[in-house]
Coordinates of C-alpha atoms and ligand atoms in Angstrom, one line a residue:
X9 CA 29.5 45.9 53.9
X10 CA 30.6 48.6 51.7
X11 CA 30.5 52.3 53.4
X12 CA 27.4 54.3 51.8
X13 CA 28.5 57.1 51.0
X14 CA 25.4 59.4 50.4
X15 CA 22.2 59.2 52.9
X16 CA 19.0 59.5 51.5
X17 CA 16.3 61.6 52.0
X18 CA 12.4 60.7 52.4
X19 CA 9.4 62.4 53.3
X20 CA 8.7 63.7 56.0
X21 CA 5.1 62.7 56.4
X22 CA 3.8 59.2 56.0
X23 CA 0.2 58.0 54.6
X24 CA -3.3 58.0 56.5
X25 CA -5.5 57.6 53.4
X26 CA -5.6 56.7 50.5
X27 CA -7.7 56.6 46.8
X28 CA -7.2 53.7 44.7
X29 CA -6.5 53.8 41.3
X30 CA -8.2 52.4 38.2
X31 CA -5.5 50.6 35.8
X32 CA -6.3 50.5 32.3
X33 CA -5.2 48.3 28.8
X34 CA -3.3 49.9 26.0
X35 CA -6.3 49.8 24.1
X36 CA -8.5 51.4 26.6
X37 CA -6.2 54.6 26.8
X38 CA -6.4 54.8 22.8
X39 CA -9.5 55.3 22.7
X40 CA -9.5 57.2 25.8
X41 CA -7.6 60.0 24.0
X42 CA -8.8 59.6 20.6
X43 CA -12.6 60.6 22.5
X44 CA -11.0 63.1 24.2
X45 CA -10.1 65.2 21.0
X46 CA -5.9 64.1 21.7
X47 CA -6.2 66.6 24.9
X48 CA -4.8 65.7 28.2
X49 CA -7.5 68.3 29.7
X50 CA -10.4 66.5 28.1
X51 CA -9.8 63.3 29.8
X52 CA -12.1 61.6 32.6
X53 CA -9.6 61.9 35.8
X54 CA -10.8 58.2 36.0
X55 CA -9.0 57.0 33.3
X56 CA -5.5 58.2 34.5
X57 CA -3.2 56.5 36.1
X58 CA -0.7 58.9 37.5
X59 CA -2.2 63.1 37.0
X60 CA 0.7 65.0 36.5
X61 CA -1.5 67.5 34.6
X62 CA -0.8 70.1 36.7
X63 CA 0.2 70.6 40.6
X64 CA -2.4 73.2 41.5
X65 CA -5.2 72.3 43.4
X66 CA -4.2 68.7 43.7
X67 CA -1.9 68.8 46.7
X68 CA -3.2 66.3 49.6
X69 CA -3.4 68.3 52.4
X70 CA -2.2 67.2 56.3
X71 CA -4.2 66.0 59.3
X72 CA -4.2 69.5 60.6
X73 CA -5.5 70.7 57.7
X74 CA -8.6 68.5 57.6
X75 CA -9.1 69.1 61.0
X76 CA -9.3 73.2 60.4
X77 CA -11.6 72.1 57.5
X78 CA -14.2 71.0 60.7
X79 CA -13.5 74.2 62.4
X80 CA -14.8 76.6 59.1
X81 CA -17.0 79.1 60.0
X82 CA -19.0 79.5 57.1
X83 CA -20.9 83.5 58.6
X84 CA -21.3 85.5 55.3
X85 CA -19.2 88.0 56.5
X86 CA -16.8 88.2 59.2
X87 CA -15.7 84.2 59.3
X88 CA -12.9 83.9 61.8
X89 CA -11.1 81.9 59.1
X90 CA -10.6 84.9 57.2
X91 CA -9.1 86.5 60.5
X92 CA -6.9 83.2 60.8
X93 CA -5.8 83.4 57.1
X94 CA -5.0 87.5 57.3
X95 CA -2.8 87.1 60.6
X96 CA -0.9 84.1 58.9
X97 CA -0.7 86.1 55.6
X98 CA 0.8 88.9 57.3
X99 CA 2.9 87.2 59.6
X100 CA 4.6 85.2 56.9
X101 CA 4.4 87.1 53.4
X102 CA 4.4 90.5 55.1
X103 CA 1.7 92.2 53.0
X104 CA -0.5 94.4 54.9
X105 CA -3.6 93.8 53.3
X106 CA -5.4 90.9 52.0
X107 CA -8.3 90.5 49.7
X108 CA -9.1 86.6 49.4
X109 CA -10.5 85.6 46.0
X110 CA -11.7 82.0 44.8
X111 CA -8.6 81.0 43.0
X112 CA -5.7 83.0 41.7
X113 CA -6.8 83.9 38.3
X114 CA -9.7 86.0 40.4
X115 CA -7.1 87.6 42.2
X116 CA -5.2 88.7 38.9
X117 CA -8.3 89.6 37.4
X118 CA -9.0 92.5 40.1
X119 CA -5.2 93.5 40.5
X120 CA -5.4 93.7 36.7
X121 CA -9.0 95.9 36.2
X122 CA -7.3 98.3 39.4
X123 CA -4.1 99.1 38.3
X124 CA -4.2 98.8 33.9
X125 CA -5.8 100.8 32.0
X126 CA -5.9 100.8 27.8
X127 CA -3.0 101.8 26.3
X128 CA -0.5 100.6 29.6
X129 CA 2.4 98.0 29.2
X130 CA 3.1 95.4 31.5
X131 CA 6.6 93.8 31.9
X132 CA 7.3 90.1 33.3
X133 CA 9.5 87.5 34.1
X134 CA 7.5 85.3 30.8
X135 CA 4.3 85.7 30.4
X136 CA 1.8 83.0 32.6
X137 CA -1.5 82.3 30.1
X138 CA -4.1 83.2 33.3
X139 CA -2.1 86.5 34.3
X140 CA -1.5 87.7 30.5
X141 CA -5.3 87.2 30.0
X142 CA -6.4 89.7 32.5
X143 CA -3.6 92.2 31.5
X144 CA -4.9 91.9 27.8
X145 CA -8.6 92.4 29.0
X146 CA -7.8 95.1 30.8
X147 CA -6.6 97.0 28.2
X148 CA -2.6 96.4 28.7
X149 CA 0.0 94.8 26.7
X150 CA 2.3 92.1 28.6
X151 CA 6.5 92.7 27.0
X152 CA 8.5 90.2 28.3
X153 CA 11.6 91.1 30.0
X154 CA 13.2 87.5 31.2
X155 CA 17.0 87.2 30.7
X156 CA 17.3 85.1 27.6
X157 CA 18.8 82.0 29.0
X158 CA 15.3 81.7 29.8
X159 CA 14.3 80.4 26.7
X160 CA 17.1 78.3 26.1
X161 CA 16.1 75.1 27.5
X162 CA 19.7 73.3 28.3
X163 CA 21.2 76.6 29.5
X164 CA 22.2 75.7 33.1
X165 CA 21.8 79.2 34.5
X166 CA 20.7 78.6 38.2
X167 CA 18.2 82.0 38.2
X168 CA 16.7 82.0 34.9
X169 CA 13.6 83.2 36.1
X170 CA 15.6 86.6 36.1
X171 CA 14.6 90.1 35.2
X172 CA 16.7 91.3 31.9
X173 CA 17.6 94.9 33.6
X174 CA 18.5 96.3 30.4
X175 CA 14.8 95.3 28.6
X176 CA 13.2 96.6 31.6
X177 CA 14.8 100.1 31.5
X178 CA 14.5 99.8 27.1
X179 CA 10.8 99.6 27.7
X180 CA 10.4 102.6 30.3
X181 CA 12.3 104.7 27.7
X182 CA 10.2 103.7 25.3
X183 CA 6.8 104.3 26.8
X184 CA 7.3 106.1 29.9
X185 CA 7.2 105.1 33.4
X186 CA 3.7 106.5 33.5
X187 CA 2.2 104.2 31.4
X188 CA 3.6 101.4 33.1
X189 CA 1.3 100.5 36.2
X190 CA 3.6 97.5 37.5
X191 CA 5.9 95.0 36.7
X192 CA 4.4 91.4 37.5
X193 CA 7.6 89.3 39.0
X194 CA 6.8 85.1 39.5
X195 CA 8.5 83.0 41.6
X196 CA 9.6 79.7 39.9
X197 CA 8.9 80.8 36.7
X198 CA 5.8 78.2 35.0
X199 CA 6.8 78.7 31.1
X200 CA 10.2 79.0 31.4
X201 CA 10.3 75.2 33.0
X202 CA 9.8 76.0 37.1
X203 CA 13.0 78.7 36.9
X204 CA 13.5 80.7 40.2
X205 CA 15.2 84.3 40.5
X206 CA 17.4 85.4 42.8
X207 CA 17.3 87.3 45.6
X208 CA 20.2 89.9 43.9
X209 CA 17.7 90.4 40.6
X210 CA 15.0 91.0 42.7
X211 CA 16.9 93.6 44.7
X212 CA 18.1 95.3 41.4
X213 CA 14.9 95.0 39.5
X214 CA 13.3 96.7 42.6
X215 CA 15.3 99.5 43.0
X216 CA 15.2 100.2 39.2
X217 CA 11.2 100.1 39.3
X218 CA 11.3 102.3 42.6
X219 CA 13.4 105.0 40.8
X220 CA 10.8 105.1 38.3
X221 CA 7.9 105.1 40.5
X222 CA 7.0 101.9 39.4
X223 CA 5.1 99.1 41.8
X224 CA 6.2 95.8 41.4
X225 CA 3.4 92.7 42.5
X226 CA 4.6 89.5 43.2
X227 CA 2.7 86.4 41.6
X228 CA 3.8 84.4 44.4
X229 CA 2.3 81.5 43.5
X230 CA 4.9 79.4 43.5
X231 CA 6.9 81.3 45.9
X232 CA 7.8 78.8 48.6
X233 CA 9.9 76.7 45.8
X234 CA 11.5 79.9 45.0
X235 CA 12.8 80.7 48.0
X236 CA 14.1 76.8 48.6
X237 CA 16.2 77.6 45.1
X238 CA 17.5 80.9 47.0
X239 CA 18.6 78.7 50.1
X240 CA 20.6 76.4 48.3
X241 CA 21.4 78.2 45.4
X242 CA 22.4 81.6 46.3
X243 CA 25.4 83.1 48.4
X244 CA 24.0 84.5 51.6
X245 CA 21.3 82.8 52.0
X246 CA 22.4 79.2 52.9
X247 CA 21.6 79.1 56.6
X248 CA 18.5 81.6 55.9
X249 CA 15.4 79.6 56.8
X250 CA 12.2 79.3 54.4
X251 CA 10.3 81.5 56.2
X252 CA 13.1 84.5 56.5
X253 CA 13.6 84.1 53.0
X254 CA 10.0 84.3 51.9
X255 CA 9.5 87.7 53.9
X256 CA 12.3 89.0 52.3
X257 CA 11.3 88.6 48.6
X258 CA 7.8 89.8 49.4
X259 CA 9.9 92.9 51.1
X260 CA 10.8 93.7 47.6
X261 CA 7.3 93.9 46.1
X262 CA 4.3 96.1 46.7
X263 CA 2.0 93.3 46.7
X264 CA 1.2 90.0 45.5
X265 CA -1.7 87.3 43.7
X266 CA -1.1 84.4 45.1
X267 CA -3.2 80.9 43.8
X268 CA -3.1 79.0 46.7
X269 CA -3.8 76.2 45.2
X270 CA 0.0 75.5 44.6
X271 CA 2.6 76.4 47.5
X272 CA -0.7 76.5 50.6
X273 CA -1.2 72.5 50.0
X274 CA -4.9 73.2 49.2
X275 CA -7.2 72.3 46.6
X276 CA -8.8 75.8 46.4
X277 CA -8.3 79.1 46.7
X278 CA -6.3 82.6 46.2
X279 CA -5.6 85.8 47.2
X280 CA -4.7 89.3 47.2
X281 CA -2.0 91.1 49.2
X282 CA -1.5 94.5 48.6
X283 CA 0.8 97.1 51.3
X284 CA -1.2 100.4 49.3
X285 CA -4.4 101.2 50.8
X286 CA -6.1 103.0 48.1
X287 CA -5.2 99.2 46.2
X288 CA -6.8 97.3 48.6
X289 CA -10.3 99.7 49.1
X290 CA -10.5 99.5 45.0
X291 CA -10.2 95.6 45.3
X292 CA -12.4 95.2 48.6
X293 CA -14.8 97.4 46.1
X294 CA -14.9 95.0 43.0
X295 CA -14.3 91.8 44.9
X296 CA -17.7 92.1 46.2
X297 CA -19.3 92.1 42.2
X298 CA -16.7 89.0 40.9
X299 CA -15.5 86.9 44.3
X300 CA -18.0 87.4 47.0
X301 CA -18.0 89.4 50.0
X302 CA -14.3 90.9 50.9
X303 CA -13.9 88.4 54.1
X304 CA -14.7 85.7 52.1
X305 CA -13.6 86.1 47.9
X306 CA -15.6 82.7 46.7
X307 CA -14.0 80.6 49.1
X308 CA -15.3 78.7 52.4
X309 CA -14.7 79.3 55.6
X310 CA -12.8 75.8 55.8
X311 CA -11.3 76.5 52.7
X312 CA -9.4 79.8 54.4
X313 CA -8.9 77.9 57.3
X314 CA -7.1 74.7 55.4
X315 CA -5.0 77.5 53.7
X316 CA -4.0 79.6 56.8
X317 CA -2.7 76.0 58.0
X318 CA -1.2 75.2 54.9
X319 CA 0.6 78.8 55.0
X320 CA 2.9 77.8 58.4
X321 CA 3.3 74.6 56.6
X322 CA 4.9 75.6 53.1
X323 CA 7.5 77.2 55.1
X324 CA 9.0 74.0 56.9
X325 CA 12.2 73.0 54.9
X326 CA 11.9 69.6 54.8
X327 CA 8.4 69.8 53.4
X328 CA 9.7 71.7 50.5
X329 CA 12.7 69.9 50.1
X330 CA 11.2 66.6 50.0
X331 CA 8.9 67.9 47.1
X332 CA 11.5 69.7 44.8
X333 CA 14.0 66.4 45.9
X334 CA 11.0 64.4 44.0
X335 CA 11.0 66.1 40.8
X336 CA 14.5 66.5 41.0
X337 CA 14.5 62.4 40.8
X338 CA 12.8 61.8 37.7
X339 CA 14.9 65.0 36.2
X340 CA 18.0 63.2 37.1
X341 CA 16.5 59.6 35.7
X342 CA 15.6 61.3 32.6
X343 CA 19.0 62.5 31.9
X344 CA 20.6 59.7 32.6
X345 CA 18.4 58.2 29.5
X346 CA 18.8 60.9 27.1
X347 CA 15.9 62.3 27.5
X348 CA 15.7 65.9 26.5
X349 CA 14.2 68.2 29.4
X350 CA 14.6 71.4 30.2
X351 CA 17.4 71.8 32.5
X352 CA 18.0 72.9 35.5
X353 CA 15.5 70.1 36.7
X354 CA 12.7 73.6 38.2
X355 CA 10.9 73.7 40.8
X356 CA 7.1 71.9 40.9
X357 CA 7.7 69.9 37.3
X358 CA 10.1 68.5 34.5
X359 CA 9.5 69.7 31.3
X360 CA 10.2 67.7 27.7
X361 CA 11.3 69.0 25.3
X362 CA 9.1 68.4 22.3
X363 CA 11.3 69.8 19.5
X364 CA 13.9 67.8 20.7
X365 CA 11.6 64.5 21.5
X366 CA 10.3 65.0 18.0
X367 CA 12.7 66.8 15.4
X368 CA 10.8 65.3 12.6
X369 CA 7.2 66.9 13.5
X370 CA 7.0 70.6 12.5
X371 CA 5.6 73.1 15.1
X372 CA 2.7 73.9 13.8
X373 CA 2.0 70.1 13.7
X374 CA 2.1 70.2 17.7
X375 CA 4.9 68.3 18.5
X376 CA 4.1 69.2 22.2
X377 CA 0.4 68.0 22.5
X378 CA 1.5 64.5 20.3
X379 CA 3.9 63.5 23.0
X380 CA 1.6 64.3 25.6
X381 CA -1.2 61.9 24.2
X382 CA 1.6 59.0 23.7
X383 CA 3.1 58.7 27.2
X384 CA -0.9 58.7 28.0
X385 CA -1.2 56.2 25.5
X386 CA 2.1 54.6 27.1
X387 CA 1.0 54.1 30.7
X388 CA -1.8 56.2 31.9
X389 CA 0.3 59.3 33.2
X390 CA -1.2 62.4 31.9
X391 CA 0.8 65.6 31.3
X392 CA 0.0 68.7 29.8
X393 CA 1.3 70.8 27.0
X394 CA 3.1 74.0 26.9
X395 CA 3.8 75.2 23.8
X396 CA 2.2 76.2 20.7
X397 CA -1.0 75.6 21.6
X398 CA -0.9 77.3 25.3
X399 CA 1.0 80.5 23.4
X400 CA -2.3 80.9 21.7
X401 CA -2.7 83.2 18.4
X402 CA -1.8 87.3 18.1
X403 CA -5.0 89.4 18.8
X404 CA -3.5 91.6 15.9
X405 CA -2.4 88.9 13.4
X406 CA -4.5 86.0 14.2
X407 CA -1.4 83.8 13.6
X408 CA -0.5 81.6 16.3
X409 CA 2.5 82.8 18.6
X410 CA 5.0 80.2 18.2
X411 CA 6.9 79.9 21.5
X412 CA 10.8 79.0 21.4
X413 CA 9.6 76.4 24.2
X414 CA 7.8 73.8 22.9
X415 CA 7.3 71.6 25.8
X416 CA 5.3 68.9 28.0
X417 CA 4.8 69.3 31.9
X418 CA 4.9 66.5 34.0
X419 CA 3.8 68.1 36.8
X420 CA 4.0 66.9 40.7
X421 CA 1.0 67.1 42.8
X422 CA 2.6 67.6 46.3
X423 CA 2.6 64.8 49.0
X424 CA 0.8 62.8 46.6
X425 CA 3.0 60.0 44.5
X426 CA 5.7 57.3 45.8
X427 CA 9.0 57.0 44.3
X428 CA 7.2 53.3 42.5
X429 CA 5.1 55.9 40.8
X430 CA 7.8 58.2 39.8
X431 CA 9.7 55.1 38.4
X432 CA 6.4 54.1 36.0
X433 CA 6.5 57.8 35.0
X434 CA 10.4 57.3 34.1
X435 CA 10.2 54.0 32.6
X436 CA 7.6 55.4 30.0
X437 CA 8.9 58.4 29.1
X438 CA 11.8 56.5 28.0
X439 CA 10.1 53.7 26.2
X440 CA 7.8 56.5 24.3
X441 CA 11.3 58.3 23.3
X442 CA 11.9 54.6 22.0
X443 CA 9.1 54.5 19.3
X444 CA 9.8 58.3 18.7
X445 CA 10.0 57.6 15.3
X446 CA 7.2 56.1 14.6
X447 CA 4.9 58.6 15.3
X448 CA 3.4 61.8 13.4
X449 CA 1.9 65.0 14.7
X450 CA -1.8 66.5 15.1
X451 CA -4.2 68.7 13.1
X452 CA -6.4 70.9 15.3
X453 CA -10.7 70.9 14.1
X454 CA -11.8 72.5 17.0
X455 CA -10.4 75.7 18.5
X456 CA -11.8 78.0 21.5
X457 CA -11.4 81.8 21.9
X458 CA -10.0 82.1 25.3
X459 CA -7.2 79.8 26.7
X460 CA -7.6 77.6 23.6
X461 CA -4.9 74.9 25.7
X462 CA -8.1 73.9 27.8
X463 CA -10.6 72.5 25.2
X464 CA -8.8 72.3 22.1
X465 CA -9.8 69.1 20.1
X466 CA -7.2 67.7 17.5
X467 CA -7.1 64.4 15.0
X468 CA -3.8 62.2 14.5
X469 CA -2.5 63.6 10.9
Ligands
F0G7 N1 0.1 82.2 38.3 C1 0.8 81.1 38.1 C2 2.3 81.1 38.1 C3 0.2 79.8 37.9 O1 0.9 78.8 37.7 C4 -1.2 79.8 38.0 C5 -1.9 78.6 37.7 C6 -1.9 81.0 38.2 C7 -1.2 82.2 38.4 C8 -3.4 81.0 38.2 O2 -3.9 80.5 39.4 O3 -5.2 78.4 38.6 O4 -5.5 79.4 40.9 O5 -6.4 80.6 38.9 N2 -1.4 77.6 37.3 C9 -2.0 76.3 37.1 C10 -1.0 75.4 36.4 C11 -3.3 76.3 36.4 O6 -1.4 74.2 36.1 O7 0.1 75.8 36.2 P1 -5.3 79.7 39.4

């Protein structure tokens, strides 16, 4: 028998329940699609095969987890879970303070009405749709300050999530430190295709925000995955475990949102973690009008207890290895069929490149949301688009932004799909890059004021 050479790796978990799925025709998914307006978000759950709409909230969580879900104590004020999820919070970001909130958008919405007021800037590593929302509606402007490899979707940079130092420090002359509240740093950058940063940039950017008195809060959503790309990525940090490596990111910041619906392996929930006390008595003080009572933020009791679990979890290597190993699988399969993905392969999802896919449909024809409804079409798995139509339109203008990144997220709920599944999602991508030719782009008739991605209808052209 020939010697094998490289030895696998596998989960390190196996299967105690499960939820069947329903399989559907051709036809069926057609007019599936077609009712649902050509939006992945507008689709029955029921009639996908394989969700890779998005990883948040649809993580399956552990045995110990569902056990601390019998264990909530659901007291309006005072539940020992929040006690439970505060000491794990502290122990393992490092934050001082913590302000729970019902998902992470709430928590962005009260770090945002706190710290911005009209007329403030507000720089980031890209911009995340939720987070430059509550910035806007606040009264602040979000300027992006990611290196540009960023936007260049086959640059192999391993940090692309970076912070350009130079358009940072451009923008403080510009406007002043004073009118720059924070600078809002994510881990495994979302819209620039699940991109990490390093440990060095974060350093850097820190010191340069400290000299100007400027706070820097984490959206360490995804920051788990981050820290994995620091491990094997970065000098330094190779024999560094998760958990040391978290800590020291979040040493960097002055606090943090956190949707823990992501990295905690929950289906709900959020928070705030702040190390400024005058930040966390504003938030405990307008928590209680949007969230729900400061030891509780619109979540249950079992809800902060499954996410205190899910917090000493997420920081167990081979937990997050065997999750980024699985989307590095289908990045690596694509590639070896042409496909054309953003690369580096990032952190929770693999993103196609729709100007690529499609060179013959024009932008504002939505090259991204087409390709998204045909690999539907194709097999059941649903994806989600991340492009023109997420950008949305200029509050000034009323023109649409139109991103450099016109892309589709196949996105990877965690500790939820086989390897079979990931070689269906595979083996249709490549068949719908087949029949690219044949197939035209989308005309919007219906169009939302906020978040327009969400409920967007559209008709084949
Ligand atoms: N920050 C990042 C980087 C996110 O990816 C998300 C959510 C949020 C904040 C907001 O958190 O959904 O709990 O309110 N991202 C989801 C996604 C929706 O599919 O990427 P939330």
């Amino acid at each position: 028998m020939a010697k094998i050479k490289k030895r696998s790796w596998a989960e390190p978990f196996k299967i105690k329940v499960v939820e069947p799925l329903k399989i559907t025709t051709r036809e069926y998914r057609e007019n599936a699609i077609q009712e649902a307006g050509y939006n992945t978000f507008l689709l029955h759950s029921e009639d996908v095969y394989i969700d890779l709409l998005t990883d948040s909230g649809t993580n399956a969580m552990s045995d110990n987890q569902w056990a601390g879900m019998m264990l909530g104590d659901e007291a309006y004020a005072g539940s020992k879970n929040y006690y439970n999820l505060e000491e794990k919070m502290q122990q393992y970001y490092g934050y001082k303070y913590l302000v729970p909130a019902h998902q992470g958008r709430g928590a962005e919405h009260m770090i945002s009405q706190v710290l911005i007021r009209p007329g403030m800037y507000v720089p980031g590593n890209m911009y995340f749709t939720t987070t430059r929302l509550h910035q806007e509606l606040a009264g602040g402007t979000f300027v992006d300050v990611i290196i540009d490899e960023a936007h260049d979707p086959q640059n192999q940079h391993p940090f692309k999530g970076n912070v350009d130092l130079q358009k940072l420090e451009d923008l403080i002359k510009k406007v002043g430190a004073d009118k720059i509240p924070y600078l809002s740093i994510a881990g495994t950058v979302n819209m620039a295709g699940g991109q990490p940063f390093s440990m060095e940039n974060l350093k850097q950017t820190y010191d340069l925000c400290k000299k100007h008195g400027i706070r820097i809060i984490f959206d360490a959503t995804r920051a788990v995955e981050n820290a994995y790309f620091i491990k094997v990525r970065e000098k330094g940090y190779e024999d560094k475990t998760i958990a040391e490596i978290l800590k020291e990111m979040c040493s960097y910041t002055d606090g943090a949102t956190v949707s823990a619906k992501k990295d905690l392996y929950v289906n709900i929930g959020g928070f705030l973690a702040t190390n400024e006390y005058e930040v966390f008595e504003e938030t405990r003080n307008i928590v209680v009008v949007y969230e729900g009572l400061h030891t509780y933020g619109g979540i249950a009791g079992r809800d902060m207890e499954a996410m205190a679990r899910g917090i000493e979890e997420m920081v167990e290597y081979d937990q997050v290895r065997a999750r980024i190993g699985q989307v590095e699988y289908v990045g690596e399969n694509l590639l070896k069929h042409g496909i054309p993905i953003v690369e580096p392969v990032g952190g929770h999802a693999i993103f196609l490149d729709a100007k690529k896919f499609y060179p013959h449909i024009q932008q504002v024809d939505f090259p991204a949301q087409t390709l998204a409804a045909e690999i539907y079409i194709d097999s059941g798995v649903r994806s989600m688009e991340r492009g023109i139509v997420s950008a949305g339109r200029n509050k000034e203008t009323g023109d649409h932004y139109y991103p450099k990144l016109e892309l589709v997220r196949l996105t990877f709920p965690r500790r939820v799909y086989t390897q079979a599944h990931c070689d269906v999602m595979i083996e249709s991508i490549v068949d719908t890059f087949e029949n690219r030719d044949k197939v035209k782009g989308l005309k919007m008739v219906y169009e939302p004021k906020y978040l327009r991605f969400f409920q967007a209808r559209f008709e084949r052209l």
